[in-house]
Amino acid sequence: PATLALAVSAAWADNPAARLEAPSVQVVGTTPLPGIGLPLERVPANVQGQTAEELQRQQPLDLSEQLAQNLSGVVANPAQNNPWQPDISFRGFTASPLMGAPQGLSVFLDGVRVNEAFGDTVNWDLIPPNAIAGASLVPGSNPVFGLNTLGGTLAVQTKSGLKHPGGSVQLLGGSWGRRGVQFESGHHQDGKDLFVAGNFAQEDGWRQHSASEINQFFAKAGYEDDRTDLDVSLLLADNRLEGVQALPQSMLGDRRQAYTWPDRTDNRLAMANARGSRFLTDDTLLAASAYVRDLTAGNLSSNVNDDYDPALAAGPANPQGSLDRSRTGTLSWGASLQYTDTSPLGKLPNQWTLGASLDRGRTAFRQWTSPGDFTADRTVAVSGAESLETSARTTNRYLGLYFTDTLSLSERWHATVSGRWNDARVSIRDDSGTNPALNGDHTFRRLNPAAGLNFTPTRDFTAYASYSEGMRVATPMELTCADPATPCKLPNNFLADPPLKPVISHTWEAGLRGRLAAETGYSAALFRTDLDDDIQFVSSGGNVNSGYFRNIGRTRRQGLELAMDTRHGAFAFKAAYSYLRATFESPLTIHSPANPGADGAGDIQVRPGNRVPASPAHSLRLRAEYGADRLLLGASLILVGPQYARGDENNVAGRLPGYGVVNLDGTWRLDKSWAVIGRVNNLFDRRYDAHAVLGTNFFRNGGFDAATATAEQFRSPGAPRGIWLGLRYAWSGI
């Protein structure tokens, strides 16, 4: 995948494979499989990145926290109030583990697309942070990266024993009962290398009923000679994540309480990935990969019964709520083949790539429900027998053929053209024998193009402009939950619903970047992405987790990104600002009965120009670092502006206020092996809310009271101050 790298290389003529490991200039991979890459000044996009060294300094809980703290335009929404399950938004597009979130970013791990086959969701808890060598965020609708690349691509590379020899063990503990251990070790000899890493953590959670257990293991074995590079990796995870729902404003006096519980997710993953590349000549590279991925996701959730009749006695025939249990088992596999040629076109430098990829997924989904009534502490006491509601099988087959070509017209001008033909097929079959109308086959095909132009009058200045198109096809989850007459609960209760159109993105971007001096760099970008036939989950009734998917016409995300970094002696400073205007561009009617502007039927009217919820207009990141001798200190300020709540698409209910938090991190090296590490989140213990949705509060007067249920804005409170300290032992290696 695309990674950002900066290093000093050996002579390429003696070892062509060195171009893959140690480029002599800053390069960006612009293809799904690792390749030779392009010098950054020839890439027509505002690429941002994070390295293993930056992750080690800041000690994030996971990759999503690192991205939200450092990259322009990235915002984290803790919808589940579990730190390993955030929504990550970039330019108004989301990569989320939650079904129902409008997915719009593609995520790759070592060349493998890890958006889940069932719902395009992204499980951040499956990626061990200490196994990450680097991550790059490539903005725009670059079609080369395939489906779901509407707003950008996040490409993650893992460590190898060749590039990361030595190792470390660290222990960490602190607030909310969080305790954990990490280890990593890398070794290489005679062209062979091995790297292993583990991350194990537990915490009680700062809110009630929000405990987590994380178990992650990664191993990679490799071989390299002067023309060949081979790697085989294994990723294992077994995680248990408890989250709690957003709270009505009337209940925020006690921000630690749960609205209802339990809400638990269990993720078990086993993934194997083999990839290799070989220089056929000094100018041509052939790369290939194959993977298999087995994910089992279990979910247990408590839900309010929208059809409860307060005039009747509570019981199995008239339950206040339900306890819903689901199991999603997905086996996915695929392969890619890619050819790159860097030989000149006539006398002009040129680099072109041709590739093909095939991804298949097979999912078995089952859901059960048990009726019940709420206890005094708002959990569900089951009052009737559990019944099977859904049993279905789905299959995905995504075939892609792509190309990209960058031609240097002169020393100053560089032109890029690229495209991808996608053939996506989704099949759904009823497995229960009681719902044959569920059966369906859906096919989506499209050729998506892109073009860009770079102007580089000097080594310290680049200007660029680009246009690109992308496509997101409806997932099996969305295709089976698209009828307003039969809304679904999330995780979904499958129904026989109408098909959805694919989402098509059109992105324009223009920007510049460069260096004002050897120690000072800057970048600026203007962007606009228009979506045709956007897909959104629309709530129904009073239960914010119940609703349906639908095409909502055109939407738009446009804005500005500014960034600067500088270093003066032992001090380093970074600033990243983003302005985003995300709007609906088509009139539409949405069912949102908790909205103050709803009519008697519970519908609201959305007009062109209304802001898309959960898309703050302003965000700013400031970071300062000090490093001298044995002491490394860092401070980060994160400012996020106001945003509208989900369900307030007509923008009449008032915005969720913005917020700002300060985080600290530090390392004190006792000697060359031992170090004390620390981190403080929300230093000033600011009380803030980071996510909001409109819903109906059924808990009034000290308990469940549907007769006096009221519409409110539900908010996900931000975590209070947290302090963690740890001890690390590190050793060097060869």
XYZ file of C-alpha atoms in Angstrom:
734
model
C 0.000 0.000 0.000
C 0.924 3.645 -0.042
C 3.528 4.447 2.574
C 5.630 7.496 3.240
C 9.354 6.814 3.655
C 12.472 8.905 4.000
C 15.914 7.312 4.100
C 19.361 7.233 2.537
C 19.860 4.410 0.053
C 22.687 2.369 -1.314
C 23.454 2.564 -5.019
C 20.402 1.401 -6.955
C 22.486 0.069 -9.834
C 24.106 -2.503 -7.540
C 20.863 -3.557 -5.862
C 17.559 -2.656 -7.569
C 15.601 -4.088 -4.626
C 17.022 -1.331 -2.418
C 14.486 0.975 -4.019
C 11.793 -0.869 -2.050
C 13.576 -0.655 1.296
C 15.500 2.638 1.318
C 14.619 5.288 -1.267
C 17.029 8.221 -1.521
C 14.185 10.735 -1.732
C 10.835 11.024 -0.019
C 8.596 8.629 -1.919
C 4.908 7.759 -1.833
C 3.457 4.427 -2.903
C 0.477 5.091 -5.159
C -0.636 1.501 -5.784
C -2.318 -1.130 -3.571
C 0.730 -3.418 -3.614
C 4.116 -2.109 -2.455
C 6.163 -0.960 -5.419
C 8.888 1.428 -6.399
C 6.780 4.450 -5.465
C 6.933 8.007 -6.733
C 8.917 10.987 -5.456
C 6.550 13.089 -3.363
C 6.904 16.092 -5.689
C 5.244 14.055 -8.468
C 2.181 13.012 -6.411
C -0.876 15.272 -7.018
C -2.361 14.920 -3.527
C -1.882 16.217 0.028
C -0.451 12.985 1.460
C 0.030 12.807 5.247
C 1.870 10.143 7.196
C 2.941 8.766 10.560
C 6.019 6.664 11.306
C 6.872 3.983 13.852
C 9.097 6.490 15.653
C 6.202 8.937 16.047
C 3.947 6.206 17.413
C 6.606 5.163 19.919
C 7.085 8.736 21.137
C 3.393 9.484 21.628
C 2.311 6.065 22.974
C -1.225 6.019 21.487
C -3.712 3.373 22.505
C -4.077 2.401 18.835
C -3.560 3.777 15.333
C -6.881 5.645 15.259
C -5.875 7.741 18.281
C -2.553 8.628 16.620
C -4.265 9.749 13.421
C -6.810 11.902 15.244
C -4.102 13.624 17.287
C -1.755 14.465 14.405
C -3.283 14.583 10.930
C -5.122 17.503 9.381
C -8.833 16.883 8.841
C -9.000 13.701 10.953
C -11.585 13.690 13.772
C -12.444 10.864 16.197
C -16.036 10.396 17.371
C -16.411 8.044 20.381
C -19.919 6.907 19.436
C -19.610 3.686 21.468
C -17.553 5.207 24.287
C -15.054 2.404 23.926
C -11.536 3.704 23.155
C -10.861 0.879 20.666
C -14.102 1.520 18.710
C -14.057 5.132 17.480
C -15.491 6.548 14.287
C -12.601 8.103 12.354
C -13.664 10.887 10.002
C -11.485 12.506 7.326
C -12.797 15.257 5.047
C -16.291 14.226 6.150
C -15.803 10.546 5.217
C -15.836 7.791 7.808
C -13.964 4.595 8.645
C -15.876 3.061 11.530
C -16.391 -0.309 13.244
C -20.087 0.522 13.721
C -22.745 -0.728 11.345
C -24.825 2.166 10.110
C -21.965 4.646 9.863
C -21.619 5.942 6.263
C -18.299 4.332 5.277
C -16.173 6.292 2.810
C -12.493 5.472 3.413
C -10.603 2.382 2.277
C -8.021 0.895 4.648
C -5.132 -1.372 3.602
C -2.794 -3.413 5.786
C 0.311 -4.605 3.914
C -1.598 -4.432 0.641
C -4.736 -6.179 1.948
C -7.999 -4.240 2.035
C -9.339 -4.680 5.588
C -12.740 -3.016 5.200
C -14.917 -5.941 6.276
C -16.743 -7.767 3.473
C -20.069 -7.683 5.317
C -20.463 -3.946 5.893
C -17.238 -2.156 4.831
C -16.604 -1.484 8.528
C -13.074 -1.063 9.931
C -12.117 -2.733 13.220
C -9.327 -0.603 14.678
C -8.883 -3.052 17.572
C -7.389 -5.694 15.234
C -4.180 -3.767 14.389
C -1.385 -3.918 17.037
C 0.183 -0.434 17.220
C 3.704 -1.697 17.969
C 3.711 -3.698 14.703
C 3.182 -0.599 12.549
C 6.156 0.670 10.538
C 4.239 3.549 8.996
C 0.839 4.756 7.861
C -0.086 7.099 5.035
C -3.339 8.902 4.434
C -3.796 9.488 0.689
C -6.728 11.880 0.144
C -9.239 11.934 -2.663
C -11.025 9.321 -4.760
C -7.902 7.652 -6.166
C -9.503 4.851 -8.224
C -6.389 2.668 -8.156
C -7.191 1.713 -4.544
C -10.544 0.284 -5.510
C -13.947 0.250 -3.863
C -14.918 2.560 -0.997
C -12.207 5.090 -1.851
C -14.541 8.080 -1.768
C -12.629 10.452 0.495
C -9.250 8.780 0.854
C -7.123 5.717 1.539
C -5.311 4.803 4.727
C -2.397 2.488 3.935
C -0.570 0.784 6.811
C 2.773 -1.007 6.558
C 4.009 -3.394 9.245
C 7.528 -3.781 10.574
C 10.099 -6.320 9.426
C 13.168 -7.757 11.082
C 15.321 -6.191 8.361
C 14.167 -2.632 8.964
C 13.499 -2.922 12.723
C 16.192 -5.088 14.342
C 16.340 -5.328 18.118
C 13.321 -5.204 20.356
C 11.627 -4.028 23.507
C 9.273 -5.027 26.305
C 7.128 -2.483 28.102
C 4.605 -2.479 30.924
C 1.961 0.235 31.309
C -0.749 0.980 33.861
C -2.906 3.772 35.179
C -6.364 5.313 35.063
C -9.579 3.269 34.814
C -7.753 0.076 35.636
C -5.888 0.082 32.345
C -2.891 -2.237 32.349
C -0.985 -3.712 29.483
C 2.172 -5.283 28.162
C 3.754 -4.923 24.714
C 6.722 -6.701 23.199
C 8.463 -6.696 19.834
C 11.590 -8.315 18.453
C 13.292 -8.139 15.063
C 16.269 -10.025 13.662
C 17.921 -10.511 10.262
C 20.840 -12.553 8.945
C 22.017 -13.709 5.513
C 19.034 -12.220 3.695
C 16.476 -13.729 6.066
C 14.548 -11.738 8.674
C 11.936 -12.264 11.371
C 9.770 -9.867 13.355
C 7.236 -10.624 16.101
C 5.072 -8.311 18.196
C 2.370 -8.670 20.822
C 0.003 -6.243 22.499
C -2.122 -7.291 25.478
C -4.258 -4.854 27.454
C -7.199 -4.714 29.810
C -9.171 -1.865 31.324
C -12.354 -1.359 33.325
C -13.416 1.672 31.291
C -14.127 5.157 32.618
C -17.879 4.648 32.160
C -19.874 1.880 33.773
C -20.116 -1.398 31.836
C -17.369 -0.436 29.370
C -14.553 -2.878 30.108
C -12.196 -4.109 27.372
C -9.699 -6.894 26.813
C -7.225 -6.752 23.906
C -5.058 -9.652 22.715
C -3.058 -9.032 19.520
C -0.146 -10.953 18.012
C 1.784 -10.334 14.789
C 4.649 -12.219 13.126
C 6.421 -11.723 9.806
C 9.174 -13.775 8.196
C 11.011 -12.513 5.120
C 13.768 -13.100 2.616
C 15.593 -10.595 0.414
C 18.412 -10.720 -2.108
C 19.578 -8.241 -4.732
C 16.384 -8.603 -6.811
C 13.795 -10.446 -4.721
C 11.778 -9.532 -1.631
C 9.437 -12.088 0.010
C 7.322 -11.786 3.178
C 4.841 -14.051 4.952
C 2.906 -12.633 7.909
C 0.376 -13.827 10.473
C -2.000 -11.599 12.462
C -4.069 -12.943 15.363
C -6.504 -11.084 17.609
C -9.020 -12.065 20.288
C -10.719 -8.985 21.734
C -13.701 -8.273 23.945
C -15.042 -4.728 23.833
C -17.875 -3.359 25.943
C -19.369 -0.009 25.007
C -22.211 2.112 26.296
C -24.608 4.246 24.365
C -24.825 8.005 24.206
C -26.683 9.650 27.101
C -29.702 11.984 26.884
C -28.804 15.500 27.969
C -31.083 15.149 30.990
C -28.876 12.280 32.247
C -25.480 13.920 31.739
C -25.278 14.914 35.389
C -23.716 11.476 35.900
C -21.587 11.053 32.794
C -20.253 7.659 33.847
C -23.618 5.870 33.805
C -24.866 3.723 30.930
C -28.134 4.402 29.143
C -28.853 0.699 28.695
C -26.530 -2.276 28.874
C -24.998 -4.669 27.900
C -23.518 -3.702 24.532
C -20.586 -6.015 23.837
C -18.544 -6.949 20.774
C -16.228 -9.963 20.560
C -13.794 -10.001 17.619
C -11.622 -12.993 16.755
C -9.297 -12.732 13.761
C -6.786 -14.998 12.052
C -5.142 -13.535 8.942
C -2.271 -14.820 6.813
C -0.679 -12.737 4.056
C 2.052 -13.697 1.581
C 3.570 -11.165 -0.770
C 6.620 -10.977 -2.962
C 8.290 -8.859 -5.592
C 11.133 -9.355 -8.049
C 13.003 -6.996 -10.342
C 12.866 -8.663 -13.749
C 15.276 -5.991 -14.985
C 16.664 -2.858 -13.340
C 13.572 -0.991 -14.588
C 10.758 -3.540 -14.231
C 9.213 -4.948 -11.061
C 6.678 -7.750 -10.722
C 4.800 -7.959 -7.405
C 2.149 -10.376 -6.157
C 0.257 -11.132 -2.962
C -2.295 -13.589 -1.611
C -4.159 -13.564 1.682
C -6.808 -15.344 3.714
C -8.718 -13.684 6.552
C -11.068 -15.354 9.039
C -13.091 -13.023 11.296
C -15.764 -14.030 13.771
C -17.672 -11.146 15.342
C -20.193 -11.661 18.114
C -22.470 -8.931 19.400
C -24.799 -8.663 22.392
C -26.888 -5.509 22.656
C -29.779 -4.133 24.668
C -32.511 -2.235 22.830
C -35.720 -0.401 23.646
C -38.934 -1.732 22.108
C -40.421 1.110 20.051
C -43.743 -0.736 19.907
C -44.172 -1.034 23.675
C -47.697 -0.075 24.765
C -47.687 1.623 28.206
C -51.428 0.972 28.520
C -50.766 -2.771 28.718
C -48.881 -4.779 31.291
C -45.223 -5.431 30.565
C -44.312 -9.001 29.724
C -43.238 -11.346 26.902
C -46.171 -10.177 24.746
C -45.475 -6.504 25.474
C -41.776 -6.266 26.372
C -40.114 -2.988 27.273
C -37.012 -4.009 25.373
C -35.003 -6.865 23.988
C -31.641 -8.510 24.297
C -30.331 -9.067 20.766
C -27.507 -11.470 20.012
C -25.769 -11.934 16.666
C -22.862 -13.841 15.184
C -21.115 -12.819 11.966
C -18.551 -15.201 10.534
C -16.625 -13.958 7.510
C -14.003 -15.846 5.528
C -12.334 -13.617 2.950
C -9.464 -14.289 0.606
C -7.878 -12.716 -2.413
C -4.852 -12.145 -4.591
C -3.189 -9.304 -6.493
C -0.671 -9.061 -9.319
C 1.128 -5.862 -10.287
C 3.738 -4.918 -12.920
C 5.744 -1.665 -12.798
C 8.054 -0.260 -15.493
C 10.301 2.770 -14.897
C 12.029 2.854 -18.270
C 11.892 6.211 -20.155
C 9.245 6.976 -22.739
C 11.489 8.187 -25.524
C 13.760 10.609 -23.692
C 11.208 11.472 -20.987
C 11.272 9.848 -17.520
C 8.190 7.690 -17.114
C 6.753 5.211 -14.609
C 3.687 3.090 -15.273
C 1.947 0.310 -13.391
C -0.623 -2.262 -14.455
C -2.363 -4.430 -11.892
C -5.263 -6.748 -11.116
C -6.895 -7.789 -7.853
C -9.549 -10.274 -6.796
C -11.194 -10.168 -3.365
C -13.840 -12.625 -2.237
C -15.793 -12.832 0.978
C -18.276 -15.323 2.396
C -20.340 -14.350 5.429
C -22.755 -16.321 7.591
C -24.997 -14.104 9.698
C -27.380 -15.176 12.441
C -29.360 -13.056 14.871
C -31.455 -13.998 17.872
C -33.674 -11.869 20.082
C -35.050 -12.287 23.585
C -37.888 -10.122 24.954
C -37.350 -8.546 28.339
C -38.041 -5.695 30.730
C -35.599 -3.168 32.133
C -34.327 -3.408 35.690
C -33.611 -0.454 37.948
C -30.032 -0.209 36.613
C -31.295 -0.325 32.982
C -30.217 -3.772 31.918
C -32.625 -6.190 30.240
C -34.134 -8.954 32.373
C -35.158 -11.594 29.852
C -38.838 -12.522 30.175
C -39.354 -14.875 27.236
C -37.702 -17.489 25.081
C -34.943 -16.553 22.652
C -35.989 -16.785 19.015
C -34.024 -16.897 15.789
C -34.845 -13.825 13.704
C -32.352 -14.106 10.862
C -30.138 -16.717 9.271
C -28.525 -15.671 6.019
C -25.447 -16.159 3.860
C -23.807 -13.523 1.707
C -20.960 -13.631 -0.774
C -18.893 -10.821 -2.261
C -16.682 -10.914 -5.334
C -14.723 -7.773 -6.147
C -12.590 -7.840 -9.318
C -10.456 -4.866 -10.288
C -8.103 -3.999 -13.170
C -6.082 -0.816 -12.682
C -3.330 1.254 -14.231
C -1.399 4.415 -13.428
C 1.214 6.308 -15.454
C 3.352 9.279 -14.422
C 5.224 11.013 -17.234
C 7.775 13.789 -16.581
C 7.115 16.226 -19.415
C 10.165 18.195 -18.299
C 12.150 18.715 -15.115
C 9.321 20.939 -13.868
C 6.117 19.329 -15.162
C 4.829 15.844 -14.282
C 1.513 14.411 -15.504
C -0.333 11.426 -14.015
C -3.264 9.468 -15.448
C -4.831 6.429 -13.818
C -7.993 4.384 -13.737
C -9.637 1.250 -12.475
C -12.372 -0.980 -13.803
C -14.419 -2.540 -10.999
C -16.726 -5.532 -11.254
C -18.507 -6.052 -7.915
C -20.994 -8.837 -7.256
C -22.980 -9.380 -4.066
C -25.240 -12.384 -3.456
C -27.626 -12.901 -0.536
C -29.347 -16.151 0.399
C -31.856 -16.930 3.118
C -30.573 -19.765 5.298
C -33.664 -20.197 7.438
C -36.062 -21.423 4.762
C -38.685 -18.927 5.936
C -37.728 -15.796 3.995
C -37.050 -16.668 0.329
C -37.664 -13.048 -0.712
C -34.321 -12.254 0.870
C -32.506 -14.054 -1.973
C -30.900 -11.716 -4.465
C -27.921 -11.094 -6.725
C -26.517 -7.625 -7.335
C -23.862 -6.558 -9.843
C -22.082 -3.202 -10.103
C -19.576 -2.255 -12.824
C -17.784 0.986 -13.593
C -14.536 2.434 -14.963
C -13.249 5.212 -12.676
C -10.621 7.638 -14.059
C -8.162 10.100 -12.496
C -5.656 12.675 -13.761
C -3.195 15.061 -12.125
C -0.506 17.594 -12.944
C 2.473 18.669 -10.815
C 4.661 21.761 -11.254
C 8.060 21.626 -9.493
C 10.153 24.697 -10.410
C 12.546 23.946 -7.504
C 13.245 21.078 -5.120
C 11.608 23.115 -2.351
C 8.302 23.931 -4.033
C 5.538 21.870 -5.656
C 2.122 22.919 -6.937
C -0.431 20.379 -8.142
C -4.009 19.871 -9.319
C -5.975 16.658 -9.785
C -9.367 15.149 -10.579
C -10.482 11.640 -9.615
C -13.561 9.453 -9.451
C -14.359 6.575 -7.113
C -17.166 4.150 -6.354
C -18.689 2.519 -3.301
C -21.142 -0.305 -3.848
C -23.857 -1.134 -1.362
C -22.753 -3.813 1.093
C -24.791 -6.942 1.897
C -25.788 -5.293 5.182
C -27.126 -2.221 3.372
C -28.817 -4.135 0.555
C -30.879 -6.101 3.071
C -31.929 -3.111 5.133
C -33.283 -0.536 2.696
C -37.053 -0.511 3.226
C -38.565 2.248 5.426
C -41.605 0.048 6.022
C -39.473 -2.639 7.662
C -36.633 -0.933 9.567
C -33.725 -2.980 10.896
C -31.916 -3.068 14.185
C -28.134 -2.819 14.161
C -26.516 -5.345 13.922
C -29.011 -5.878 11.166
C -32.114 -7.981 11.050
C -32.113 -8.967 7.387
C -35.207 -8.270 5.321
C -36.202 -8.482 1.667
C -35.582 -4.876 0.692
C -35.075 -2.989 -2.566
C -31.583 -2.601 -4.105
C -29.442 0.481 -3.653
C -27.536 2.394 -6.301
C -23.718 2.621 -6.057
C -22.223 5.848 -4.703
C -20.046 7.706 -7.229
C -17.532 10.327 -6.070
C -15.999 13.181 -8.067
C -13.014 14.849 -6.373
C -11.099 17.999 -7.337
C -7.959 18.947 -5.418
C -5.337 21.663 -5.816
C -2.487 22.473 -3.495
C 1.112 23.326 -2.875
C 3.852 22.186 -0.539
C 7.497 22.920 0.042
C 10.137 24.119 2.461
C 10.803 27.677 3.551
C 14.122 26.578 5.020
C 15.920 23.324 5.738
C 13.991 22.891 9.006
C 10.612 24.350 8.013
C 8.028 22.742 5.745
C 4.470 23.634 4.785
C 1.491 22.399 2.763
C -1.884 23.757 1.663
C -4.735 22.059 -0.187
C -8.183 22.963 -1.484
C -10.581 20.094 -2.181
C -14.135 19.328 -3.211
C -15.821 15.922 -3.440
C -19.322 15.516 -4.873
C -21.170 12.245 -4.269
C -23.947 10.973 -6.510
C -26.533 8.674 -4.884
C -24.971 8.877 -1.438
C -26.110 6.171 1.021
C -27.154 7.010 4.576
C -28.642 5.119 7.497
C -31.887 6.842 8.480
C -33.309 6.266 11.964
C -36.940 5.319 12.496
C -39.050 5.374 15.637
C -37.532 6.367 18.957
C -34.723 3.796 18.924
C -31.645 5.481 17.432
C -30.252 2.039 16.421
C -33.330 1.157 14.355
C -33.791 2.352 10.782
C -32.943 1.635 7.165
C -30.445 2.528 4.423
C -31.362 4.641 1.427
C -29.867 6.617 -1.431
C -30.248 10.298 -0.557
C -29.140 12.011 -3.779
C -26.133 14.328 -3.992
C -23.904 15.458 -1.129
C -20.742 17.548 -1.120
C -17.592 17.868 1.016
C -15.287 20.785 0.312
C -12.695 22.633 2.291
C -9.144 23.677 3.045
C -6.161 22.027 4.744
C -3.111 23.897 6.045
C -0.049 22.451 7.775
C 3.412 23.595 8.878
C 6.268 22.003 10.789
C 9.566 23.427 11.984
C 12.492 22.484 14.194
C 14.832 24.724 16.204
C 17.536 22.876 18.066
C 15.915 20.600 20.628
C 12.422 21.965 19.919
C 9.995 20.901 17.190
C 6.579 22.369 16.390
C 3.720 21.234 14.147
C 0.378 22.798 13.242
C -2.439 21.360 11.112
C -5.745 23.120 10.411
C -8.754 21.919 8.441
C -11.923 23.651 7.288
C -14.753 21.409 6.068
C -18.131 22.294 4.610
C -20.172 19.096 4.220
C -23.626 19.683 2.780
C -26.643 17.985 1.277
C -27.109 19.022 -2.345
C -30.458 17.345 -3.058
C -33.798 17.940 -1.317
C -35.012 14.905 0.590
C -37.441 13.754 3.225
C -36.074 11.840 6.215
C -37.969 10.197 9.058
C -36.621 11.721 12.271
C -39.438 11.862 14.854
C -37.147 13.184 17.620
C -36.303 16.258 15.541
C -38.065 19.463 16.717
C -38.862 20.279 13.080
C -40.609 16.964 12.384
C -44.184 16.954 11.091
C -47.014 14.831 12.437
C -45.668 11.767 10.635
C -42.200 12.271 12.112
C -40.642 13.431 8.823
C -38.262 16.343 8.265
C -37.438 18.229 5.085
C -33.763 18.553 4.190
C -32.829 21.322 1.770
C -29.736 21.781 -0.371
C -27.103 23.549 1.686
C -28.031 21.920 5.021
C -24.907 20.649 6.812
C -24.219 16.914 7.044
C -24.278 15.848 10.733
C -21.134 14.723 12.572
C -18.958 16.906 10.305
C -17.361 19.748 12.303
C -16.371 22.691 10.134
C -13.130 23.515 11.975
C -10.407 21.368 13.502
C -6.895 22.300 14.609
C -3.936 20.288 15.894
C -0.902 21.877 17.528
C 2.056 19.874 18.776
C 5.295 20.830 20.493
C 8.184 18.473 21.263
C 11.399 18.786 23.214
C 14.170 16.237 22.935
C 17.623 16.450 24.481
C 19.922 13.889 26.050
C 17.705 11.366 27.777
C 14.462 13.350 27.943
C 11.679 13.486 25.320
C 8.560 15.548 26.037
C 5.541 16.238 23.856
C 2.333 18.258 24.185
C -0.632 18.151 21.793
C -3.615 20.488 21.595
C -6.691 19.210 19.734
C -9.473 21.679 18.915
C -12.696 20.518 17.209
C -15.504 22.901 16.259
C -19.288 22.522 16.691
C -21.228 19.905 14.726
C -24.823 18.894 14.127
C -26.271 15.738 15.667
C -27.266 12.759 13.570
C -30.992 13.012 13.017
C -30.715 16.790 12.688
C -30.113 16.819 8.948
C -32.347 19.902 8.643
C -30.091 21.763 11.135
C -32.838 23.055 13.446
C -32.032 21.370 16.776
C -28.845 23.292 17.574
C -25.237 22.197 17.271
C -23.136 20.144 19.637
C -20.583 22.597 21.101
C -16.939 22.340 20.065
C -14.208 21.252 22.429
C -10.481 21.369 23.078
C -8.177 18.974 24.950
C -4.473 18.911 25.786
C -2.501 15.645 25.890
C 1.029 15.089 27.163
C 3.532 12.319 26.499
C 7.108 11.750 27.593
C 10.051 9.372 27.784
C 12.903 9.527 30.298
C 15.796 7.260 29.372
C 17.486 5.902 32.484
C 20.263 4.365 30.376
C 20.605 2.913 26.891
C 18.189 0.062 27.749
C 15.730 1.273 30.392
C 13.202 4.088 30.037
C 10.225 5.447 31.965
C 7.292 6.381 29.723
C 4.162 8.357 30.493
C 1.038 9.817 28.944
C -1.687 12.189 30.134
C -4.915 12.596 28.176
C -7.194 15.595 28.750
C -4.652 17.302 31.004
C -7.068 19.963 32.275
C -9.905 17.458 32.800
C -12.191 19.304 30.396
C -15.840 18.256 30.379
C -16.950 17.930 26.757
C -19.124 15.889 24.402
C -17.746 14.549 21.121
C -20.727 12.959 19.368
C -24.495 13.498 19.283
C -27.647 11.888 17.884
C -31.328 12.761 18.259
C -33.477 10.124 19.945
C -36.240 9.431 22.457
C -35.469 9.016 26.149
C -37.663 6.255 27.598
C -36.152 6.464 31.081
C -37.946 9.116 33.080
C -38.923 9.455 36.742
C -36.282 6.989 37.880
C -37.075 4.114 35.500
C -38.518 2.980 32.199
C -41.546 5.171 31.489
C -42.708 5.062 27.879
C -45.757 7.165 28.717
C -43.565 10.215 29.429
C -40.832 9.488 26.867
C -39.381 12.695 25.433
C -37.267 13.602 22.443
C -33.742 14.653 23.412
C -30.279 15.078 22.015
C -28.175 12.092 23.081
C -24.474 12.837 23.596
C -21.337 10.713 23.909
C -19.251 12.342 26.634
C -15.510 12.687 26.160
C -13.237 10.872 28.568
C -11.988 12.753 31.657
C -8.318 13.104 32.561
C -6.375 9.863 32.327
C -2.789 9.230 33.489
C -0.633 6.236 32.570
C 2.950 5.352 33.467
C 5.116 2.553 32.205
C 8.570 1.021 32.043
C 10.302 -0.037 28.823
C 13.361 -2.256 28.342
C 14.873 -2.132 24.842
C 17.811 -3.810 23.143
C 19.544 -3.354 19.814
C 19.982 -6.123 17.292
C 21.226 -7.101 13.863
